[in-house]
Coordinates of C-alpha atoms in Angstrom, one line a residue:
Chain A
M5 CA -11.7 -46.4 24.8
F6 CA -9.5 -43.7 23.2
P7 CA -7.7 -45.0 20.5
V8 CA -4.0 -43.7 21.2
T9 CA -2.6 -45.2 17.6
T10 CA -5.0 -43.2 15.8
F11 CA -3.8 -40.3 18.0
L12 CA -0.4 -41.1 17.3
I13 CA -0.8 -41.3 13.9
S14 CA -2.6 -38.6 12.6
V15 CA -0.5 -36.0 15.0
G16 CA 2.1 -37.8 13.5
A17 CA 1.3 -37.6 9.7
V18 CA 0.3 -33.9 9.8
S19 CA 3.6 -33.0 11.7
A20 CA 5.6 -34.9 9.5
I21 CA 4.5 -33.3 6.5
T22 CA 4.6 -29.9 8.2
V23 CA 8.2 -30.5 9.4
F24 CA 9.3 -31.8 5.9
L25 CA 8.0 -28.5 4.1
A26 CA 9.0 -26.3 6.8
I27 CA 12.4 -27.6 6.4
L28 CA 12.2 -27.8 2.5
M29 CA 10.7 -24.1 2.7
V30 CA 14.2 -23.2 5.4
V31 CA 16.5 -24.9 2.6
A32 CA 14.9 -23.0 -0.3
D33 CA 15.2 -19.5 1.6
A34 CA 18.7 -20.3 2.2
T35 CA 19.7 -21.0 -1.5
I36 CA 17.4 -20.3 -4.3
A37 CA 16.6 -16.8 -2.3
N38 CA 19.9 -16.4 -1.1
Y39 CA 21.4 -14.0 -3.8
G40 CA 25.0 -13.7 -1.6
E41 CA 26.3 -9.9 -1.1
V42 CA 25.8 -7.1 -3.5
T43 CA 27.0 -4.0 -4.1
I44 CA 25.4 -1.1 -4.8
T45 CA 26.8 2.3 -6.1
I46 CA 25.4 5.6 -5.2
N47 CA 26.1 8.9 -7.4
D48 CA 28.9 6.7 -8.9
D49 CA 31.2 7.7 -5.7
K50 CA 30.0 5.8 -2.4
K51 CA 29.7 1.9 -2.6
L52 CA 28.0 0.2 0.2
N53 CA 28.2 -3.9 0.5
V54 CA 24.9 -5.4 1.7
R55 CA 23.4 -8.8 2.2
G56 CA 20.8 -9.1 -1.6
G57 CA 17.3 -10.3 -2.0
K58 CA 15.6 -7.3 0.3
P59 CA 13.6 -4.4 -1.5
L60 CA 16.1 -1.6 -2.0
L61 CA 14.5 1.0 0.0
G62 CA 14.6 -1.4 3.3
T63 CA 18.4 -2.0 2.2
L64 CA 19.4 1.8 2.0
M65 CA 17.6 2.2 5.3
G66 CA 19.9 -0.6 6.7
E67 CA 22.8 1.5 5.9
G68 CA 21.6 5.0 7.5
I69 CA 20.4 6.4 4.0
F70 CA 16.4 7.5 3.9
I71 CA 14.4 7.7 0.6
P72 CA 11.1 9.7 1.8
S73 CA 8.8 7.2 1.5
A74 CA 5.0 7.6 3.5
C75 CA 3.4 4.0 3.5
G76 CA 6.2 2.4 4.4
G77 CA 7.1 0.0 1.6
R78 CA 3.6 -1.3 0.7
G79 CA 3.7 0.6 -2.8
S80 CA 0.5 2.4 -2.4
C81 CA 2.0 6.1 -1.9
G82 CA 4.8 6.2 -4.6
L83 CA 7.0 8.8 -3.0
C84 CA 10.3 6.5 -3.0
K85 CA 10.9 7.3 -6.3
V86 CA 15.1 6.0 -7.2
Q87 CA 16.8 6.7 -10.6
V88 CA 18.3 3.4 -10.8
L89 CA 21.3 3.8 -13.8
E90 CA 23.0 0.1 -13.7
G91 CA 21.1 -3.4 -12.4
A92 CA 17.6 -2.9 -12.2
G93 CA 15.7 -5.1 -14.6
Q94 CA 12.4 -4.4 -15.9
Y95 CA 9.7 -2.8 -14.0
L96 CA 7.0 -4.9 -12.3
P97 CA 3.7 -4.4 -12.2
T98 CA 3.1 -2.9 -9.0
E99 CA 5.7 -0.6 -10.0
L100 CA 4.1 0.9 -13.1
P101 CA 0.6 2.5 -11.5
W102 CA 3.5 5.4 -9.9
I103 CA 5.9 5.9 -13.2
S104 CA 5.7 7.9 -15.6
E105 CA 6.7 8.1 -19.6
E106 CA 9.4 10.7 -18.5
E107 CA 10.8 8.8 -15.2
R108 CA 10.3 5.6 -17.4
A109 CA 12.7 7.3 -19.9
Q110 CA 15.0 7.8 -16.9
N111 CA 15.0 4.6 -15.2
V112 CA 13.4 6.3 -12.1
R113 CA 11.9 3.0 -10.1
L114 CA 10.0 3.0 -6.8
S115 CA 12.5 1.7 -4.4
C116 CA 10.1 -0.4 -2.0
Q117 CA 9.8 -3.1 -4.8
L118 CA 12.9 -3.4 -6.5
K119 CA 14.4 -6.1 -4.5
C120 CA 18.2 -6.1 -4.8
K121 CA 19.2 -9.4 -6.4
N122 CA 22.7 -8.5 -8.2
D123 CA 25.0 -5.1 -8.3
L124 CA 23.4 -2.2 -8.4
S125 CA 24.1 1.9 -10.0
I126 CA 21.4 4.2 -8.1
K127 CA 21.4 8.2 -8.1
I128 CA 19.9 10.0 -4.9
P129 CA 19.4 13.8 -4.3
E130 CA 23.0 14.9 -2.1
E131 CA 20.2 16.2 0.6
L132 CA 18.7 12.9 1.1
F133 CA 22.4 12.5 2.8
N134 CA 21.3 14.9 5.3
V135 CA 18.3 12.8 6.5
K136 CA 19.4 10.9 9.7
Q137 CA 17.8 8.5 11.7
Y138 CA 16.9 10.3 15.3
V139 CA 16.2 8.8 18.6
T140 CA 13.8 11.5 20.5
R141 CA 11.5 11.3 24.1
V142 CA 8.2 12.3 24.1
A143 CA 7.9 15.6 25.8
S144 CA 3.9 16.1 25.7
I145 CA 1.0 15.0 24.2
R146 CA -2.3 17.2 24.5
D147 CA -5.5 17.1 22.5
L148 CA -6.1 19.6 19.7
T149 CA -9.2 18.5 18.9
H150 CA -11.5 15.3 19.5
D151 CA -9.6 13.4 17.3
I152 CA -6.1 15.6 16.6
K153 CA -3.3 15.2 18.7
E154 CA -0.3 17.5 19.3
V155 CA 2.8 15.6 20.0
T156 CA 6.3 17.4 20.9
L157 CA 8.8 15.2 20.7
E158 CA 12.4 15.8 22.0
L159 CA 15.4 15.2 20.2
A160 CA 17.9 12.7 22.2
D161 CA 20.2 11.0 19.7
P162 CA 21.8 13.2 17.6
P163 CA 20.5 15.7 20.0
E164 CA 19.5 18.2 16.7
M165 CA 18.1 18.7 13.4
E166 CA 18.5 21.5 11.2
F167 CA 15.5 21.5 8.6
K168 CA 13.3 24.0 6.6
A169 CA 9.7 25.0 7.6
G170 CA 7.1 23.0 6.2
Q171 CA 9.1 19.6 5.9
F172 CA 8.1 16.6 7.1
V173 CA 9.5 13.4 9.3
Q174 CA 8.4 9.9 9.6
I175 CA 8.2 8.2 12.9
M176 CA 8.1 4.3 13.4
T177 CA 5.7 2.9 14.9
P178 CA 6.9 -0.4 16.9
E179 CA 5.5 -3.8 16.8
Y180 CA 2.2 -3.8 18.2
E181 CA -1.4 -5.1 18.1
L182 CA -2.0 -3.7 14.8
T183 CA 1.6 -4.5 12.6
D184 CA 4.0 -7.1 13.2
E185 CA 6.2 -5.6 11.5
P186 CA 7.7 -2.0 12.3
V187 CA 6.3 0.6 10.3
Y188 CA 7.2 4.2 9.1
R189 CA 4.6 6.9 8.6
A190 CA 5.1 10.7 7.6
Y191 CA 4.0 14.0 9.3
S192 CA 5.2 17.6 8.6
V193 CA 6.7 19.5 11.7
A194 CA 4.4 22.2 12.9
T195 CA 7.2 24.1 15.2
A196 CA 9.4 26.7 13.6
P197 CA 13.1 25.6 12.2
K198 CA 14.3 27.7 15.0
D199 CA 14.0 25.2 17.5
T200 CA 16.5 22.6 16.3
K201 CA 16.0 20.5 20.0
K202 CA 12.2 19.8 20.1
I203 CA 9.6 19.3 17.2
S204 CA 6.2 19.1 17.4
L205 CA 3.4 16.8 15.0
E206 CA -0.2 17.1 14.8
I207 CA -1.7 13.4 14.0
R208 CA -5.2 13.1 13.6
L209 CA -6.8 9.6 14.7
V210 CA -7.5 7.4 11.4
P211 CA -9.5 4.8 12.0
N212 CA -7.6 1.7 12.2
G213 CA -4.6 3.4 10.8
I214 CA -1.4 1.8 12.3
C215 CA 0.4 4.8 13.2
T216 CA -2.3 7.1 14.3
T217 CA -3.7 4.3 16.5
Y218 CA -0.5 3.6 17.9
V219 CA 0.0 7.0 19.1
H220 CA -3.3 8.4 20.2
N221 CA -4.0 5.1 22.6
Y222 CA -0.7 3.9 23.4
L223 CA 2.3 6.3 23.5
R224 CA 2.6 8.3 26.4
E225 CA 5.0 10.8 27.6
G226 CA 8.4 9.8 28.0
D227 CA 8.5 7.0 25.6
E228 CA 11.3 6.4 23.2
V229 CA 10.4 7.3 19.2
I230 CA 12.5 6.5 16.3
M231 CA 12.2 9.3 13.6
N232 CA 14.2 9.9 10.3
G233 CA 14.1 13.3 8.5
P234 CA 13.2 15.9 7.4
Y235 CA 11.9 15.4 3.7
G236 CA 9.9 17.3 1.4
E237 CA 9.9 20.2 -1.1
F238 CA 6.9 21.9 0.6
F239 CA 8.7 25.1 2.5
L240 CA 8.2 28.6 1.4
R241 CA 9.9 30.2 -1.5
N242 CA 11.9 33.4 -1.5
S243 CA 10.0 35.8 -4.0
P244 CA 7.9 39.1 -3.2
R245 CA 4.6 37.3 -4.0
D246 CA 1.9 37.2 -2.0
I247 CA 1.2 34.1 -0.1
I248 CA -2.0 32.1 -0.3
C249 CA -2.2 28.9 2.3
I250 CA -5.0 26.6 2.6
A251 CA -5.3 23.7 5.1
G252 CA -7.6 21.4 6.7
G253 CA -7.4 19.3 10.0
S254 CA -3.4 18.4 10.5
G255 CA -2.8 20.2 7.4
N256 CA -2.1 22.9 10.0
A257 CA 0.7 21.6 10.9
P258 CA 3.4 22.5 7.6
I259 CA 1.5 26.1 7.5
M260 CA 2.1 26.5 11.2
S261 CA 5.5 25.9 10.7
I262 CA 5.9 28.3 7.8
L263 CA 4.1 31.1 9.8
L264 CA 6.3 30.8 12.7
D265 CA 9.1 30.8 10.6
M266 CA 7.9 33.9 8.6
A267 CA 7.7 35.7 12.2
E268 CA 11.0 34.8 13.0
K269 CA 12.8 35.9 9.9
K270 CA 10.4 39.3 10.0
I271 CA 9.2 38.5 6.5
S272 CA 6.4 40.8 6.0
R273 CA 4.2 39.5 2.2
K274 CA 0.8 39.8 2.7
T275 CA -0.7 36.0 3.6
R276 CA -3.7 34.7 3.9
Y277 CA -4.4 31.4 5.9
F278 CA -7.6 29.3 5.0
F279 CA -8.2 26.4 7.3
G280 CA -11.2 24.3 6.1
A281 CA -12.5 22.5 8.8
R282 CA -16.8 21.0 9.9
S283 CA -17.6 22.6 13.2
V284 CA -16.0 24.8 15.8
R285 CA -14.9 21.6 17.8
D286 CA -12.6 21.1 14.7
L287 CA -10.5 24.5 15.2
F288 CA -7.1 24.8 17.1
L289 CA -4.5 26.8 17.8
V290 CA -7.2 29.8 17.3
E291 CA -5.1 31.7 19.7
E292 CA -1.8 30.8 18.6
L293 CA -2.8 32.2 15.2
R294 CA -4.7 35.4 16.1
A295 CA -1.4 35.9 17.9
L296 CA 0.6 35.9 14.8
E297 CA -1.9 38.3 13.2
K298 CA -0.9 40.9 15.3
E299 CA 2.8 39.8 14.6
L300 CA 3.1 39.7 11.1
P301 CA 2.7 43.1 9.5
D302 CA -0.1 41.2 6.7
F303 CA -1.5 38.6 7.8
Q304 CA -4.9 37.0 8.2
Y305 CA -6.3 34.0 9.5
I306 CA -9.7 32.7 8.1
P307 CA -11.3 29.8 9.5
A308 CA -14.1 28.5 7.0
L309 CA -17.0 26.1 8.9
S310 CA -18.9 23.7 6.4
A311 CA -21.3 22.4 9.0
P312 CA -21.1 24.8 11.8
L313 CA -23.4 23.6 14.9
P314 CA -26.5 25.6 16.1
E315 CA -24.2 25.7 19.5
D316 CA -21.1 27.1 17.8
S317 CA -22.8 30.5 16.9
W318 CA -20.0 30.5 14.5
Q319 CA -20.0 34.3 13.0
G320 CA -17.0 33.6 10.5
E321 CA -17.2 32.3 6.9
T322 CA -19.0 29.3 6.2
G323 CA -19.2 26.6 3.5
L324 CA -17.0 24.9 1.3
I325 CA -13.4 26.0 1.8
T326 CA -13.4 26.4 -2.1
D327 CA -16.3 29.2 -2.1
I328 CA -14.8 31.2 0.4
V329 CA -11.1 31.1 -1.0
A330 CA -13.0 32.4 -4.4
K331 CA -14.5 35.1 -2.4
H332 CA -11.8 36.5 -0.5
L333 CA -8.9 36.3 -4.0
P334 CA -10.1 38.6 -6.6
G335 CA -7.1 37.8 -8.9
G336 CA -4.1 35.1 -8.5
E337 CA -1.7 37.2 -10.9
N338 CA 0.9 37.7 -8.0
V339 CA -0.1 34.9 -5.4
E340 CA 1.9 31.8 -4.6
A341 CA -0.2 29.5 -2.8
Y342 CA 0.6 26.5 -0.2
L343 CA -1.6 23.7 0.0
C344 CA -1.7 21.2 3.0
G345 CA -4.9 18.7 3.2
S346 CA -6.7 15.4 2.0
P347 CA -6.2 14.9 -2.1
G348 CA -9.9 16.1 -2.7
M349 CA -9.8 18.9 -0.8
I350 CA -6.5 20.0 -2.6
D351 CA -7.5 19.0 -6.2
A352 CA -10.7 21.0 -5.7
C353 CA -8.6 23.8 -4.4
V354 CA -5.9 23.7 -7.2
K355 CA -8.7 23.9 -9.7
V356 CA -10.2 27.4 -8.2
L357 CA -6.7 28.8 -7.6
T358 CA -5.7 28.1 -11.2
E359 CA -8.8 29.7 -12.4
K360 CA -8.0 32.2 -10.6
G361 CA -4.8 33.1 -12.3
V362 CA -2.5 31.7 -9.9
P363 CA 0.1 30.1 -12.5
E364 CA 0.5 26.4 -11.6
E365 CA 4.1 25.9 -10.8
L366 CA 3.7 27.9 -8.2
I367 CA 1.3 25.9 -6.3
F368 CA 2.9 23.6 -3.9
Y369 CA 0.8 21.0 -2.0
D370 CA 1.5 17.9 0.1
K371 CA -0.8 15.5 -0.3
F372 CA -1.7 12.9 2.3
A373 CA -1.1 9.9 0.9
Chain B
M1 CA -18.2 -43.6 -18.3
N2 CA -14.2 -44.4 -17.7
G3 CA -13.0 -45.2 -20.7
P4 CA -9.7 -44.2 -22.1
L5 CA -11.3 -40.8 -23.2
F6 CA -12.7 -39.9 -19.9
P7 CA -9.6 -37.6 -18.9
L8 CA -9.9 -35.8 -21.7
A9 CA -13.5 -35.4 -21.1
V10 CA -12.7 -34.2 -17.9
F11 CA -10.9 -31.6 -18.9
F12 CA -13.7 -29.8 -21.3
A13 CA -16.5 -30.6 -18.6
A14 CA -14.0 -28.6 -16.2
I15 CA -13.7 -25.7 -18.5
F16 CA -17.0 -25.1 -19.8
T17 CA -20.1 -27.7 -18.1
S18 CA -18.3 -27.7 -14.5
N19 CA -16.5 -24.3 -14.9
I20 CA -15.3 -24.3 -11.1
L21 CA -16.4 -20.0 -11.1
L22 CA -19.5 -20.1 -12.8
T23 CA -20.9 -23.0 -11.6
N24 CA -19.2 -23.2 -8.3
F25 CA -18.7 -19.7 -7.2
L26 CA -15.3 -20.6 -5.9
G27 CA -12.8 -18.4 -6.8
M28 CA -14.7 -15.3 -6.4
C29 CA -12.4 -12.7 -4.2
S30 CA -9.4 -12.2 -6.6
F31 CA -12.1 -12.9 -9.5
L32 CA -14.1 -9.3 -8.6
S33 CA -10.4 -7.7 -7.1
V34 CA -8.3 -8.4 -10.2
S35 CA -10.8 -8.5 -13.3
R36 CA -10.4 -4.7 -13.9
E37 CA -7.7 -5.1 -17.0
I38 CA -7.2 -7.7 -19.3
K39 CA -3.3 -7.5 -19.1
T40 CA -3.6 -8.1 -15.6
S41 CA -6.4 -11.2 -15.6
A42 CA -4.5 -12.7 -18.0
G43 CA -1.5 -12.7 -15.5
L44 CA -3.6 -13.9 -12.7
G45 CA -5.3 -16.5 -15.1
T46 CA -2.1 -17.8 -16.0
A47 CA -1.1 -18.1 -12.5
V48 CA -4.0 -19.9 -11.3
T49 CA -3.8 -22.4 -14.1
F50 CA -0.3 -23.0 -13.2
V51 CA -1.2 -23.6 -9.6
M52 CA -4.2 -25.6 -9.9
A53 CA -2.6 -28.4 -12.4
T54 CA 0.2 -28.8 -10.4
T55 CA -1.5 -29.1 -7.1
T56 CA -3.6 -31.3 -8.0
V57 CA -0.9 -33.5 -8.7
L58 CA 0.7 -33.0 -5.8
N59 CA -2.3 -33.5 -3.7
W60 CA -3.5 -36.7 -5.4
L61 CA 0.0 -38.4 -4.9
V62 CA -0.4 -37.2 -1.1
Y63 CA -3.9 -38.4 -0.4
H64 CA -3.2 -41.5 -2.4
Y65 CA 0.4 -42.4 -1.0
I66 CA 0.2 -40.9 2.4
L67 CA -3.5 -40.2 3.5
L68 CA -5.3 -43.2 2.7
P69 CA -2.8 -46.0 3.5
L70 CA -2.7 -44.5 6.7
E71 CA -6.5 -43.9 7.3
L72 CA -6.2 -40.4 7.8
D73 CA -8.3 -39.0 4.9
Y74 CA -10.3 -36.8 6.9
L75 CA -7.2 -34.5 7.6
R76 CA -7.1 -34.0 3.6
F77 CA -8.6 -30.1 4.6
I78 CA -5.4 -29.1 5.9
V79 CA -2.8 -31.1 4.6
F80 CA -4.3 -29.8 1.3
I81 CA -3.8 -26.5 2.5
V82 CA -0.4 -26.0 3.8
V83 CA 1.2 -28.6 0.4
I84 CA -0.4 -25.7 -1.7
A85 CA 0.3 -22.6 0.0
A86 CA 4.3 -24.9 0.7
F87 CA 4.2 -25.1 -3.0
V88 CA 3.0 -21.7 -4.5
Q89 CA 6.1 -20.0 -2.3
L90 CA 8.4 -22.3 -3.3
V91 CA 7.6 -21.6 -6.9
E92 CA 7.7 -17.9 -6.3
M93 CA 11.1 -18.1 -5.0
V94 CA 11.9 -19.9 -8.0
I95 CA 10.6 -18.0 -10.7
E96 CA 12.2 -14.7 -8.8
R97 CA 15.6 -16.2 -9.4
V98 CA 15.4 -17.5 -12.4
S99 CA 13.2 -15.4 -15.0
E100 CA 12.7 -11.7 -14.7
G101 CA 10.1 -11.6 -17.0
L102 CA 8.0 -14.5 -16.1
Y103 CA 8.4 -12.9 -12.3
A104 CA 6.7 -9.7 -13.3
A105 CA 4.2 -11.5 -15.5
L106 CA 3.3 -14.3 -13.2
G107 CA 5.4 -14.2 -10.1
I108 CA 4.2 -10.9 -8.7
F109 CA 0.6 -13.1 -8.4
L110 CA 1.8 -16.2 -7.1
P111 CA 1.5 -14.7 -3.2
L112 CA -2.5 -13.7 -4.2
I113 CA -3.5 -17.1 -4.9
T114 CA -1.9 -19.4 -2.1
V115 CA -5.3 -19.1 -0.1
N116 CA -7.7 -19.0 -3.5
C117 CA -10.6 -21.3 -2.7
A118 CA -10.8 -22.7 -6.0
I119 CA -7.7 -24.0 -5.9
L120 CA -8.5 -26.3 -2.6
G121 CA -11.6 -27.1 -4.4
V122 CA -10.4 -28.8 -7.4
S123 CA -7.9 -30.6 -4.7
L124 CA -11.3 -31.7 -3.0
F125 CA -13.6 -32.2 -6.0
M126 CA -10.9 -34.2 -7.0
V127 CA -11.1 -36.7 -4.2
I128 CA -15.2 -36.6 -3.9
R129 CA -15.1 -37.8 -7.2
D130 CA -12.5 -40.3 -7.8
Y131 CA -10.4 -39.1 -10.1
D132 CA -7.5 -41.4 -11.1
L133 CA -4.1 -39.2 -11.6
L134 CA -4.1 -38.3 -15.0
S135 CA -7.6 -37.6 -14.4
S136 CA -6.6 -35.4 -11.6
F137 CA -4.7 -33.9 -13.7
T138 CA -6.8 -32.6 -16.7
F139 CA -9.4 -31.8 -14.2
G140 CA -7.2 -29.6 -12.6
L141 CA -5.7 -27.7 -15.8
G142 CA -9.2 -27.5 -17.1
S143 CA -10.6 -25.9 -14.2
G144 CA -7.7 -23.3 -14.0
L145 CA -8.1 -22.9 -18.1
G146 CA -11.9 -22.5 -16.8
W147 CA -11.1 -19.9 -14.6
F148 CA -8.9 -18.1 -16.6
L149 CA -11.7 -17.9 -19.5
A150 CA -14.1 -16.6 -16.9
I151 CA -11.7 -14.1 -16.2
M152 CA -10.5 -12.9 -19.2
A153 CA -14.6 -12.3 -20.2
M154 CA -15.1 -10.6 -17.0
A155 CA -12.2 -7.9 -17.9
G156 CA -13.3 -7.5 -21.4
I157 CA -16.8 -7.0 -20.3
R158 CA -15.5 -4.6 -17.6
Q159 CA -13.6 -2.6 -19.5
K160 CA -16.6 -1.7 -22.0
L161 CA -18.7 -1.2 -18.8
A162 CA -15.7 1.9 -17.7
K163 CA -17.8 3.8 -20.2
A164 CA -21.6 2.4 -19.3
R165 CA -23.7 4.3 -16.9
V166 CA -23.6 2.1 -14.0
P167 CA -26.7 3.3 -11.5
K168 CA -24.4 4.4 -8.4
G169 CA -24.9 2.0 -6.0
L170 CA -24.4 -0.6 -8.3
E171 CA -21.1 0.1 -9.3
G172 CA -17.8 -1.9 -8.2
A173 CA -18.4 -5.0 -7.0
G174 CA -22.5 -4.7 -7.3
I175 CA -22.5 -5.4 -11.1
T176 CA -19.7 -7.5 -11.7
L177 CA -21.4 -9.7 -9.2
I178 CA -24.7 -9.0 -11.6
I179 CA -22.4 -9.8 -14.8
T180 CA -21.2 -12.9 -13.2
G181 CA -24.3 -14.4 -12.8
M182 CA -25.4 -13.2 -16.1
M183 CA -22.5 -15.4 -17.3
A184 CA -23.2 -18.6 -14.8
L185 CA -26.6 -18.8 -16.5
A186 CA -25.0 -18.3 -19.8
F187 CA -23.0 -21.2 -19.0
M188 CA -26.3 -23.4 -17.8
G189 CA -26.7 -23.6 -21.6
F190 CA -23.8 -26.4 -21.5
S191 CA -25.0 -28.7 -18.7
G192 CA -26.0 -32.2 -19.1
M193 CA -23.7 -32.1 -22.2
I194 CA -21.0 -34.1 -20.0
N195 CA -21.1 -35.5 -17.1
I196 CA -18.2 -35.8 -15.2
G197 CA -19.3 -36.9 -11.4

């Protein structure tokens, strides 16, 4: 005999307890966690009235102000720093690893961790107001290597974006298998700023990466992509110095943009571009770069392979990128350097460059967070 | 063994002789990942102590006034988990609202321990060992303090360990587990002193 009453009582009891707790949470969310409307004053000038209780980064994004952030608000990249003049309260343990002593004195906070619980007064660099959200459409996707894809986006609304060569944009991954909320990730623009209507990104597949998996396995031509930008201090400085560029993998993108821009503007500074890869199958856009060697008066593209395969029959440079750079660079006094790649590669290269005498403040880099 | 001093015996036993972490090996994940610094360990330890002491009382009430009368004691796993999760979230909201300092020191750790097995374990032991309300409270409080003690000891050792030459393959979780084993052996010296069922 099936004990119907036992069944009803157990289901009823568990449901009752759960429903009671759920109602309790809903009430708590509407009362305890309800901070009402708060006012955010930006640069003593602009005032925003927003719903309180959410992190500052997301709140500002909702108002059309985009603070650069590479990790999408998880507190793991430390980029979304904002100076908060009033109303911030004390630092949280999750912010401290990213904040230096100096920044502490200036009340710099991580905007993804700081919640808007009362009126705030904040300071944001004026150029961030140029950052906009764009609706774009995928014009094409092609394989550059076995794990890097080039994604070309056509801007729809607004139809044009002004940016400097070397800057990056953030693209939004919608909810799908790997994420239950939209996530933003940063990618450098690989095309020249001359083309304001169409940009390309180079995206390497990271195993289980939320955005890269989406781009590699789900994104199709014609799809809509939401992006915001441009961001970043990684762009070519105006000076007569020689230029050293070093990149690995998809770190090629901002360097490509800078080189194309130089060709466009007929900048004739001596330029060497070292590209580190494992074997020939990791090299890409070689023809385009060789074409730039002819177009620019004093430019050389120097790919270096760390582990060429026998079938590559590789004639070029072999070894670690740091050794190749050291070999080709006699002295660094008259050099400024642009680096883009993994943190390990950048740290090693910065060390070699400073040993060669390149002034530390003239080594610009864009680390993958 | 049910005299007026029994709750006190349970309290000390939970800290030393039957330490939830070192004799039952519960609550290991946060113990391994957060024991790098003394300051954060203290924050997490306090949060665990608070949550254990309060949720054992809550779960005791739920068990004895709802589940037992309805003969639903076999549902205790699911009900205890839901009660703990809801309670911890509620406490986090309240702390965030009322005290900034407390939130920075304690509240930020609460989401980490919502699903900590030591917290569910304490509620389940309380049922198996058939404690009364007061003993359950002292058991929860004592277990929390025992966990606090264990993670503080580990954090202290790990800060010294930063200067030690640990074989490459044992760095991180490996050496931490070995040290936990040694600490457990040391705590075995207390065993047999108090029997709490």
